PDB file of C-alpha atoms and ligand atoms in Angstrom:
ATOM      1  CA  MET A  54      -0.233  -0.317  -0.358  1.00 56.00           C
ATOM      2  CA  ARG A  55       0.960   3.066  -1.026  1.00 76.00           C
ATOM      3  CA  THR A  56       1.539   6.171   2.169  1.00 90.00           C
ATOM      4  CA  GLU A  57      -0.476   8.745  -0.419  1.00 91.00           C
ATOM      5  CA  TYR A  58      -4.072   8.060   0.776  1.00 90.00           C
ATOM      6  CA  PHE A  59      -2.875   8.727   4.746  1.00 94.00           C
ATOM      7  CA  ASP A  60      -0.371  11.595   3.933  1.00 96.00           C
ATOM      8  CA  LYS A  61      -3.591  13.421   2.412  1.00 94.00           C
ATOM      9  CA  LYS A  62      -5.843  12.172   5.788  1.00 93.00           C
ATOM     10  CA  SER A  63      -3.187  13.498   7.774  1.00 96.00           C
ATOM     11  CA  ALA A  64      -4.226  17.684   7.412  1.00 94.00           C
ATOM     12  CA  GLY A  65      -7.810  16.917   9.181  1.00 95.00           C
ATOM     13  CA  TRP A  66      -7.083  13.106  10.933  1.00 96.00           C
ATOM     14  CA  ASP A  67      -6.962  14.459  14.584  1.00 95.00           C
ATOM     15  CA  SER A  68     -10.258  16.802  14.260  1.00 96.00           C
ATOM     16  CA  ASN A  69     -12.442  14.146  13.252  1.00 95.00           C
ATOM     17  CA  PRO A  70     -13.609  13.122  17.247  1.00 94.00           C
ATOM     18  CA  ILE A  71     -15.188   9.799  16.240  1.00 92.00           C
ATOM     19  CA  ARG A  72     -11.642   9.002  15.884  1.00 95.00           C
ATOM     20  CA  ALA A  73     -11.054  10.370  18.527  1.00 97.00           C
ATOM     21  CA  GLU A  74     -13.585   8.861  20.737  1.00 97.00           C
ATOM     22  CA  MET A  75     -12.165   5.367  19.075  1.00 98.00           C
ATOM     23  CA  THR A  76      -8.677   6.375  20.158  1.00 98.00           C
ATOM     24  CA  ARG A  77      -8.701   7.675  23.791  1.00 98.00           C
ATOM     25  CA  ASN A  78     -11.503   4.313  24.150  1.00 98.00           C
ATOM     26  CA  ILE A  79      -8.559   1.915  22.488  1.00 98.00           C
ATOM     27  CA  ALA A  80      -5.771   3.702  25.285  1.00 98.00           C
ATOM     28  CA  ALA A  81      -8.359   2.997  27.213  1.00 98.00           C
ATOM     29  CA  ALA A  82      -8.188  -0.823  26.439  1.00 98.00           C
ATOM     30  CA  ILE A  83      -4.156  -1.011  26.858  1.00 98.00           C
ATOM     31  CA  ARG A  84      -4.339   0.169  30.043  1.00 98.00           C
ATOM     32  CA  GLN A  85      -7.523  -2.282  31.338  1.00 98.00           C
ATOM     33  CA  ALA A  86      -5.525  -5.044  29.829  1.00 98.00           C
ATOM     34  CA  VAL A  87      -1.661  -4.543  30.413  1.00 98.00           C
ATOM     35  CA  PRO A  88       0.121  -4.002  33.447  1.00 98.00           C
ATOM     36  CA  LEU A  89       2.108  -0.959  32.074  1.00 98.00           C
ATOM     37  CA  SER A  90       4.622   0.712  34.264  1.00 98.00           C
ATOM     38  CA  GLU A  91       6.704   3.672  33.659  1.00 97.00           C
ATOM     39  CA  THR A  92       9.824   1.317  33.044  1.00 98.00           C
ATOM     40  CA  MET A  93       7.990   0.179  29.820  1.00 98.00           C
ATOM     41  CA  SER A  94       9.482   0.470  26.268  1.00 98.00           C
ATOM     42  CA  ALA A  95       6.824   0.376  23.742  1.00 98.00           C
ATOM     43  CA  ILE A  96       7.128   0.446  19.851  1.00 97.00           C
ATOM     44  CA  GLU A  97       2.820   1.806  18.082  1.00 98.00           C
ATOM     45  CA  PHE A  98       2.869   0.350  14.772  1.00 97.00           C
ATOM     46  CA  GLY A  99       0.620   2.435  12.801  1.00 97.00           C
ATOM     47  CA  CYS A 100       0.662   5.689  15.131  1.00 98.00           C
ATOM     48  CA  GLY A 101      -0.442   7.984  11.886  1.00 98.00           C
ATOM     49  CA  THR A 102      -0.747  11.507  14.563  1.00 98.00           C
ATOM     50  CA  GLY A 103       0.137   9.291  17.653  1.00 98.00           C
ATOM     51  CA  LEU A 104      -3.370   9.749  19.170  1.00 98.00           C
ATOM     52  CA  ILE A 105      -3.029   6.475  20.965  1.00 98.00           C
ATOM     53  CA  SER A 106       0.910   7.760  21.926  1.00 98.00           C
ATOM     54  CA  ARG A 107      -0.224  10.155  23.662  1.00 98.00           C
ATOM     55  CA  GLU A 108      -2.988   8.947  25.908  1.00 98.00           C
ATOM     56  CA  LEU A 109      -0.407   5.936  26.932  1.00 98.00           C
ATOM     57  CA  LEU A 110       2.704   7.746  27.446  1.00 98.00           C
ATOM     58  CA  PRO A 111       2.328   9.058  31.152  1.00 97.00           C
ATOM     59  CA  HIS A 112       2.278   5.671  31.572  1.00 98.00           C
ATOM     60  CA  LEU A 113       5.698   4.442  29.921  1.00 98.00           C
ATOM     61  CA  LYS A 114       8.573   4.723  29.920  1.00 98.00           C
ATOM     62  CA  LYS A 115       9.540   6.094  26.159  1.00 98.00           C
ATOM     63  CA  ILE A 116       7.438   5.094  23.110  1.00 98.00           C
ATOM     64  CA  ARG A 117       9.161   4.708  19.487  1.00 97.00           C
ATOM     65  CA  ALA A 118       6.005   5.529  17.130  1.00 97.00           C
ATOM     66  CA  ILE A 119       6.299   4.557  13.660  1.00 97.00           C
ATOM     67  CA  ASP A 120       4.293   4.826  10.277  1.00 97.00           C
ATOM     68  CA  PHE A 121       5.207   4.850   6.626  1.00 95.00           C
ATOM     69  CA  SER A 122       3.014   8.160   5.797  1.00 97.00           C
ATOM     70  CA  PRO A 123       5.454  11.204   5.701  1.00 97.00           C
ATOM     71  CA  GLY A 124       2.422  13.328   6.997  1.00 98.00           C
ATOM     72  CA  MET A 125       1.106  11.285   9.481  1.00 98.00           C
ATOM     73  CA  ILE A 126       4.743  11.592  10.683  1.00 98.00           C
ATOM     74  CA  ALA A 127       4.883  15.390  10.168  1.00 98.00           C
ATOM     75  CA  LYS A 128       1.173  15.966  12.164  1.00 98.00           C
ATOM     76  CA  LEU A 129       3.256  13.696  14.856  1.00 98.00           C
ATOM     77  CA  GLN A 130       6.705  15.358  14.787  1.00 98.00           C
ATOM     78  CA  HIS A 131       5.227  18.636  15.668  1.00 97.00           C
ATOM     79  CA  ARG A 132       3.081  17.750  18.489  1.00 97.00           C
ATOM     80  CA  ILE A 133       5.851  16.227  20.226  1.00 97.00           C
ATOM     81  CA  GLU A 134       7.783  19.642  19.610  1.00 97.00           C
ATOM     82  CA  LYS A 135       4.905  22.184  20.412  1.00 96.00           C
ATOM     83  CA  SER A 136       4.293  20.012  23.951  1.00 96.00           C
ATOM     84  CA  GLY A 137       7.555  19.388  24.213  1.00 94.00           C
ATOM     85  CA  LEU A 138       7.458  15.483  24.529  1.00 94.00           C
ATOM     86  CA  GLN A 139      10.627  14.351  25.781  1.00 90.00           C
ATOM     87  CA  ASN A 140       9.932  10.822  25.970  1.00 97.00           C
ATOM     88  CA  LEU A 141       7.411  10.102  22.678  1.00 98.00           C
ATOM     89  CA  THR A 142      10.255   9.662  18.036  1.00 98.00           C
ATOM     90  CA  ALA A 143       8.451   9.680  15.307  1.00 98.00           C
ATOM     91  CA  CYS A 144       9.395   7.746  12.922  1.00 97.00           C
ATOM     92  CA  CYS A 145       9.065   7.449   9.391  1.00 97.00           C
ATOM     93  CA  LEU A 146       9.411   3.747   8.283  1.00 94.00           C
ATOM     94  CA  ASP A 147       7.596   0.802   6.657  1.00 91.00           C
ATOM     95  CA  ILE A 148       7.856  -1.715   9.214  1.00 86.00           C
ATOM     96  CA  PHE A 149       8.709  -4.386   6.134  1.00 87.00           C
ATOM     97  CA  THR A 150      11.126  -3.041   4.704  1.00 87.00           C
ATOM     98  CA  GLU A 151      13.158  -0.801   7.768  1.00 83.00           C
ATOM     99  CA  PRO A 152      12.271  -2.811  10.791  1.00 77.00           C
ATOM    100  CA  PRO A 153      13.362  -1.139  13.864  1.00 77.00           C
ATOM    101  CA  ASP A 154      16.375  -2.417  15.760  1.00 84.00           C
ATOM    102  CA  GLU A 155      15.276  -2.421  18.622  1.00 90.00           C
ATOM    103  CA  GLN A 156      13.310  -4.748  21.656  1.00 96.00           C
ATOM    104  CA  VAL A 157      10.642  -3.604  22.987  1.00 98.00           C
ATOM    105  CA  ASP A 158       8.643  -4.322  26.241  1.00 98.00           C
ATOM    106  CA  LEU A 159       4.456  -3.857  24.627  1.00 98.00           C
ATOM    107  CA  ILE A 160       3.890  -3.077  20.999  1.00 98.00           C
ATOM    108  CA  PHE A 161       0.895  -1.922  20.565  1.00 98.00           C
ATOM    109  CA  SER A 162      -1.844  -0.833  16.989  1.00 98.00           C
ATOM    110  CA  GLY A 163      -4.735   0.974  16.448  1.00 98.00           C
ATOM    111  CA  MET A 164      -7.058   0.381  13.281  1.00 97.00           C
ATOM    112  CA  VAL A 165      -3.661  -0.680  11.143  1.00 97.00           C
ATOM    113  CA  LEU A 166      -3.939  -4.952  10.553  1.00 97.00           C
ATOM    114  CA  HIS A 167      -6.904  -4.537   7.568  1.00 95.00           C
ATOM    115  CA  HIS A 168      -4.281  -2.481   5.800  1.00 93.00           C
ATOM    116  CA  ILE A 169      -1.927  -4.988   5.752  1.00 94.00           C
ATOM    117  CA  ARG A 170      -2.151  -7.662   3.080  1.00 93.00           C
ATOM    118  CA  ASP A 171      -0.099  -9.828   4.844  1.00 95.00           C
ATOM    119  CA  THR A 172      -1.100  -9.797   8.435  1.00 96.00           C
ATOM    120  CA  ALA A 173       0.705 -13.633   9.070  1.00 97.00           C
ATOM    121  CA  ALA A 174       3.794 -11.554   7.727  1.00 96.00           C
ATOM    122  CA  LEU A 175       3.597  -9.024  10.277  1.00 96.00           C
ATOM    123  CA  LEU A 176       2.684 -10.406  13.408  1.00 97.00           C
ATOM    124  CA  ASP A 177       5.946 -12.053  12.715  1.00 96.00           C
ATOM    125  CA  ALA A 178       7.708  -8.854  12.221  1.00 94.00           C
ATOM    126  CA  LEU A 179       6.729  -7.256  15.057  1.00 96.00           C
ATOM    127  CA  LEU A 180       7.395 -10.576  17.405  1.00 96.00           C
ATOM    128  CA  LEU A 181      10.556 -10.307  16.152  1.00 94.00           C
ATOM    129  CA  ARG A 182      10.813  -6.496  17.641  1.00 95.00           C
ATOM    130  CA  LEU A 183       8.993  -8.080  21.290  1.00 97.00           C
ATOM    131  CA  LYS A 184      11.677  -8.895  24.429  1.00 97.00           C
ATOM    132  CA  PRO A 185      10.327 -12.432  25.959  1.00 97.00           C
ATOM    133  CA  GLY A 186       7.570 -11.323  28.693  1.00 98.00           C
ATOM    134  CA  GLY A 187       6.418  -8.057  26.990  1.00 98.00           C
ATOM    135  CA  PHE A 188       3.281  -7.714  25.482  1.00 98.00           C
ATOM    136  CA  ILE A 189       1.396  -7.037  21.790  1.00 98.00           C
ATOM    137  CA  ALA A 190      -1.681  -5.379  21.919  1.00 98.00           C
ATOM    138  CA  LEU A 191      -4.158  -5.099  18.626  1.00 98.00           C
ATOM    139  CA  ALA A 192      -7.084  -2.494  18.050  1.00 98.00           C
ATOM    140  CA  ASP A 193      -9.089  -3.441  15.141  1.00 98.00           C
ATOM    141  CA  LEU A 194     -12.075  -4.381  12.831  1.00 97.00           C
ATOM    142  CA  ASP A 195     -14.118  -6.932  14.235  1.00 98.00           C
ATOM    143  CA  THR A 196     -15.498  -8.959  10.698  1.00 96.00           C
ATOM    144  CA  GLU A 197     -17.839  -6.511   8.478  1.00 94.00           C
ATOM    145  CA  ASP A 198     -19.343  -6.634   5.505  1.00 91.00           C
ATOM    146  CA  GLY A 199     -16.809  -3.982   3.586  1.00 90.00           C
ATOM    147  CA  THR A 200     -19.390  -0.615   4.311  1.00 91.00           C
ATOM    148  CA  PHE A 201     -16.859   0.851   6.995  1.00 91.00           C
ATOM    149  CA  HIS A 202     -14.503   2.025   4.141  1.00 87.00           C
ATOM    150  CA  GLY A 203     -16.317   4.295   2.575  1.00 78.00           C
ATOM    151  CA  ASP A 204     -13.328   5.935   0.126  1.00 71.00           C
ATOM    152  CA  PHE A 205     -10.413   4.328   0.131  1.00 72.00           C
ATOM    153  CA  ASP A 206      -8.654   2.087  -3.126  1.00 70.00           C
ATOM    154  CA  GLY A 207      -5.892   0.379  -1.230  1.00 71.00           C
ATOM    155  CA  PHE A 208      -6.054  -2.989  -0.094  1.00 70.00           C
ATOM    156  CA  LEU A 209      -7.880  -3.843   2.914  1.00 86.00           C
ATOM    157  CA  HIS A 210      -9.009  -6.633   4.838  1.00 93.00           C
ATOM    158  CA  HIS A 211     -12.536  -6.196   5.405  1.00 94.00           C
ATOM    159  CA  GLY A 212     -12.123  -6.830   9.368  1.00 96.00           C
ATOM    160  CA  PHE A 213     -10.659 -10.600  11.578  1.00 98.00           C
ATOM    161  CA  ASP A 214     -12.201 -12.934  13.234  1.00 98.00           C
ATOM    162  CA  ARG A 215     -10.936 -12.552  16.959  1.00 98.00           C
ATOM    163  CA  GLU A 216     -10.327 -16.262  17.422  1.00 98.00           C
ATOM    164  CA  ARG A 217      -8.616 -16.449  14.319  1.00 98.00           C
ATOM    165  CA  LEU A 218      -6.346 -13.768  15.387  1.00 98.00           C
ATOM    166  CA  ILE A 219      -5.897 -15.292  18.676  1.00 98.00           C
ATOM    167  CA  GLN A 220      -4.692 -18.562  17.466  1.00 98.00           C
ATOM    168  CA  GLU A 221      -1.729 -16.564  14.478  1.00 98.00           C
ATOM    169  CA  LEU A 222      -0.752 -15.226  17.850  1.00 98.00           C
ATOM    170  CA  ARG A 223      -0.920 -18.586  20.183  1.00 98.00           C
ATOM    171  CA  SER A 224       1.134 -20.950  17.105  1.00 98.00           C
ATOM    172  CA  ARG A 225       4.154 -18.257  17.216  1.00 97.00           C
ATOM    173  CA  LYS A 226       4.610 -18.133  21.648  1.00 95.00           C
ATOM    174  CA  CYS A 227       1.765 -16.130  22.561  1.00 98.00           C
ATOM    175  CA  GLY A 228       0.526 -17.039  26.095  1.00 98.00           C
ATOM    176  CA  LYS A 229      -2.282 -15.035  28.053  1.00 98.00           C
ATOM    177  CA  THR A 230      -4.627 -14.374  25.106  1.00 98.00           C
ATOM    178  CA  ALA A 231      -7.570 -12.539  26.190  1.00 98.00           C
ATOM    179  CA  ALA A 232     -10.091 -10.193  23.834  1.00 98.00           C
ATOM    180  CA  ARG A 233     -12.697  -7.590  24.844  1.00 98.00           C
ATOM    181  CA  THR A 234     -14.079  -4.905  22.808  1.00 98.00           C
ATOM    182  CA  ALA A 235     -12.230  -1.820  22.868  1.00 98.00           C
ATOM    183  CA  HIS A 236     -15.339   0.478  21.405  1.00 98.00           C
ATOM    184  CA  ILE A 237     -18.001   0.954  18.427  1.00 98.00           C
ATOM    185  CA  VAL A 238     -17.835   2.537  15.825  1.00 96.00           C
ATOM    186  CA  ARG A 239     -21.377   4.305  14.366  1.00 94.00           C
ATOM    187  CA  LYS A 240     -21.886   4.706  10.811  1.00 90.00           C
ATOM    188  CA  ASN A 241     -23.784   4.220   8.061  1.00 85.00           C
ATOM    189  CA  ASP A 242     -26.626   3.524  10.303  1.00 92.00           C
ATOM    190  CA  ARG A 243     -24.629   0.524  11.519  1.00 94.00           C
ATOM    191  CA  GLU A 244     -22.287  -0.469  14.311  1.00 96.00           C
ATOM    192  CA  TYR A 245     -18.725  -1.833  13.621  1.00 96.00           C
ATOM    193  CA  PRO A 246     -16.880  -3.573  16.725  1.00 98.00           C
ATOM    194  CA  VAL A 247     -13.245  -3.136  17.017  1.00 98.00           C
ATOM    195  CA  PHE A 248     -11.126  -5.677  19.380  1.00 98.00           C
ATOM    196  CA  LEU A 249      -8.900  -5.522  21.736  1.00 98.00           C
ATOM    197  CA  ILE A 250      -6.026  -8.375  21.476  1.00 98.00           C
ATOM    198  CA  THR A 251      -3.390  -9.131  23.876  1.00 98.00           C
ATOM    199  CA  ALA A 252      -1.367 -11.751  24.588  1.00 98.00           C
ATOM    200  CA  GLN A 253       2.674 -12.174  25.717  1.00 98.00           C
ATOM    201  CA  LYS A 254       5.566 -13.982  24.412  1.00 98.00           C
ATOM    202  CA  ILE A 255       6.299 -16.689  26.586  1.00 96.00           C
ATOM    203  CA  ALA A 256       9.767 -15.707  27.925  1.00 86.00           C
TER     204      ALA A 256
HETATM  205  C1  LIG B  38      -6.052   3.674  10.365  1.00 94.33           C
HETATM  206  S1  LIG B  38      -4.803   4.712  10.058  1.00 94.33           S
HETATM  207  C2  LIG B  38      -4.535   4.385  12.260  1.00 94.33           C
HETATM  208  C3  LIG B  38      -3.912   5.790  12.518  1.00 94.33           C
HETATM  209  C4  LIG B  38      -3.634   5.037  14.315  1.00 94.33           C
HETATM  210  N1  LIG B  38      -3.056   3.886  15.109  1.00 94.33           N
HETATM  211  C5  LIG B  38      -4.875   5.396  14.693  1.00 94.33           C
HETATM  212  O1  LIG B  38      -5.560   5.177  15.182  1.00 94.33           O
HETATM  213  O2  LIG B  38      -4.993   7.372  14.016  1.00 94.33           O
HETATM  214  C6  LIG B  38      -3.661   2.928   9.461  1.00 94.33           C
HETATM  215  C7  LIG B  38      -2.218   4.486   9.084  1.00 94.33           C
HETATM  216  O3  LIG B  38      -1.085   2.376   9.163  1.00 94.33           O
HETATM  217  C8  LIG B  38      -0.102   3.084   8.589  1.00 94.33           C
HETATM  218  N2  LIG B  38       0.759   1.911   8.089  1.00 94.33           N
HETATM  219  C9  LIG B  38      -0.338   1.240   7.468  1.00 94.33           C
HETATM  220  N3  LIG B  38       1.337   0.638   7.022  1.00 94.33           N
HETATM  221  C10 LIG B  38       2.493   0.614   6.544  1.00 94.33           C
HETATM  222  C11 LIG B  38       3.258  -0.011   7.078  1.00 94.33           C
HETATM  223  N4  LIG B  38       3.851  -0.923   6.450  1.00 94.33           N
HETATM  224  N5  LIG B  38       4.684   0.574   7.724  1.00 94.33           N
HETATM  225  C12 LIG B  38       3.771   1.517   8.541  1.00 94.33           C
HETATM  226  N6  LIG B  38       2.969   2.121   8.561  1.00 94.33           N
HETATM  227  C13 LIG B  38       1.976   1.853   8.224  1.00 94.33           C
HETATM  228  C14 LIG B  38      -0.220   4.805   7.867  1.00 94.33           C
HETATM  229  O4  LIG B  38       0.570   5.506   7.005  1.00 94.33           O
HETATM  230  C15 LIG B  38      -1.801   4.575   8.363  1.00 94.33           C
HETATM  231  O5  LIG B  38      -1.275   6.203   9.170  1.00 94.33           O
END
């Protein structure tokens, strides 16, 4: 997938109240599901303008927020400089071609998975960056009928089956798997539940 779609969207990304509520709820669900601490380092994959990272930052030591859209990362960088956020780093990179070299205690993402063609390869790439005993937290849409994205012409999964995703994590040496509903998006006269799946990499 190319980045132009998200570069264009980045200008108005933070002013969408539906997105603001959803990212707040995803962050709250991560806080409920994962024992966060100020000693933990984290990576957010597909951070956009960093809405979820900015919510979680006070509860962690540091976050490396990565996204391949220069437009999104420029917005986040601007926010970091304006607010003087010391422990949040914005990195413009594609996790498949330029994987980060560090291992962290927590990897999280919100609403990114459905934009990734090869989700099995993504899970492999993410788990390589996770320390043994570290946590992974993935939020995305439950299986939907394809109506969620009206204006997107790139590749999409129409949501995911929670149990299948959990099995994919278990088959990659993750335990303590759990799923919960983090948020429900209401649009097109429909409800689109957003799950949060969490797991711990076996030490
Ligand atoms: C729907 S947005 C979600 C942004 C943010 N998580 C939020 O909830 O506001 C998906 C994001 O994933 C990013 N993305 C998609 N594929 C990526 C890849 N291979 N590497 C890095 N970022 C990617 C896009 O640029 C976009 O910013």
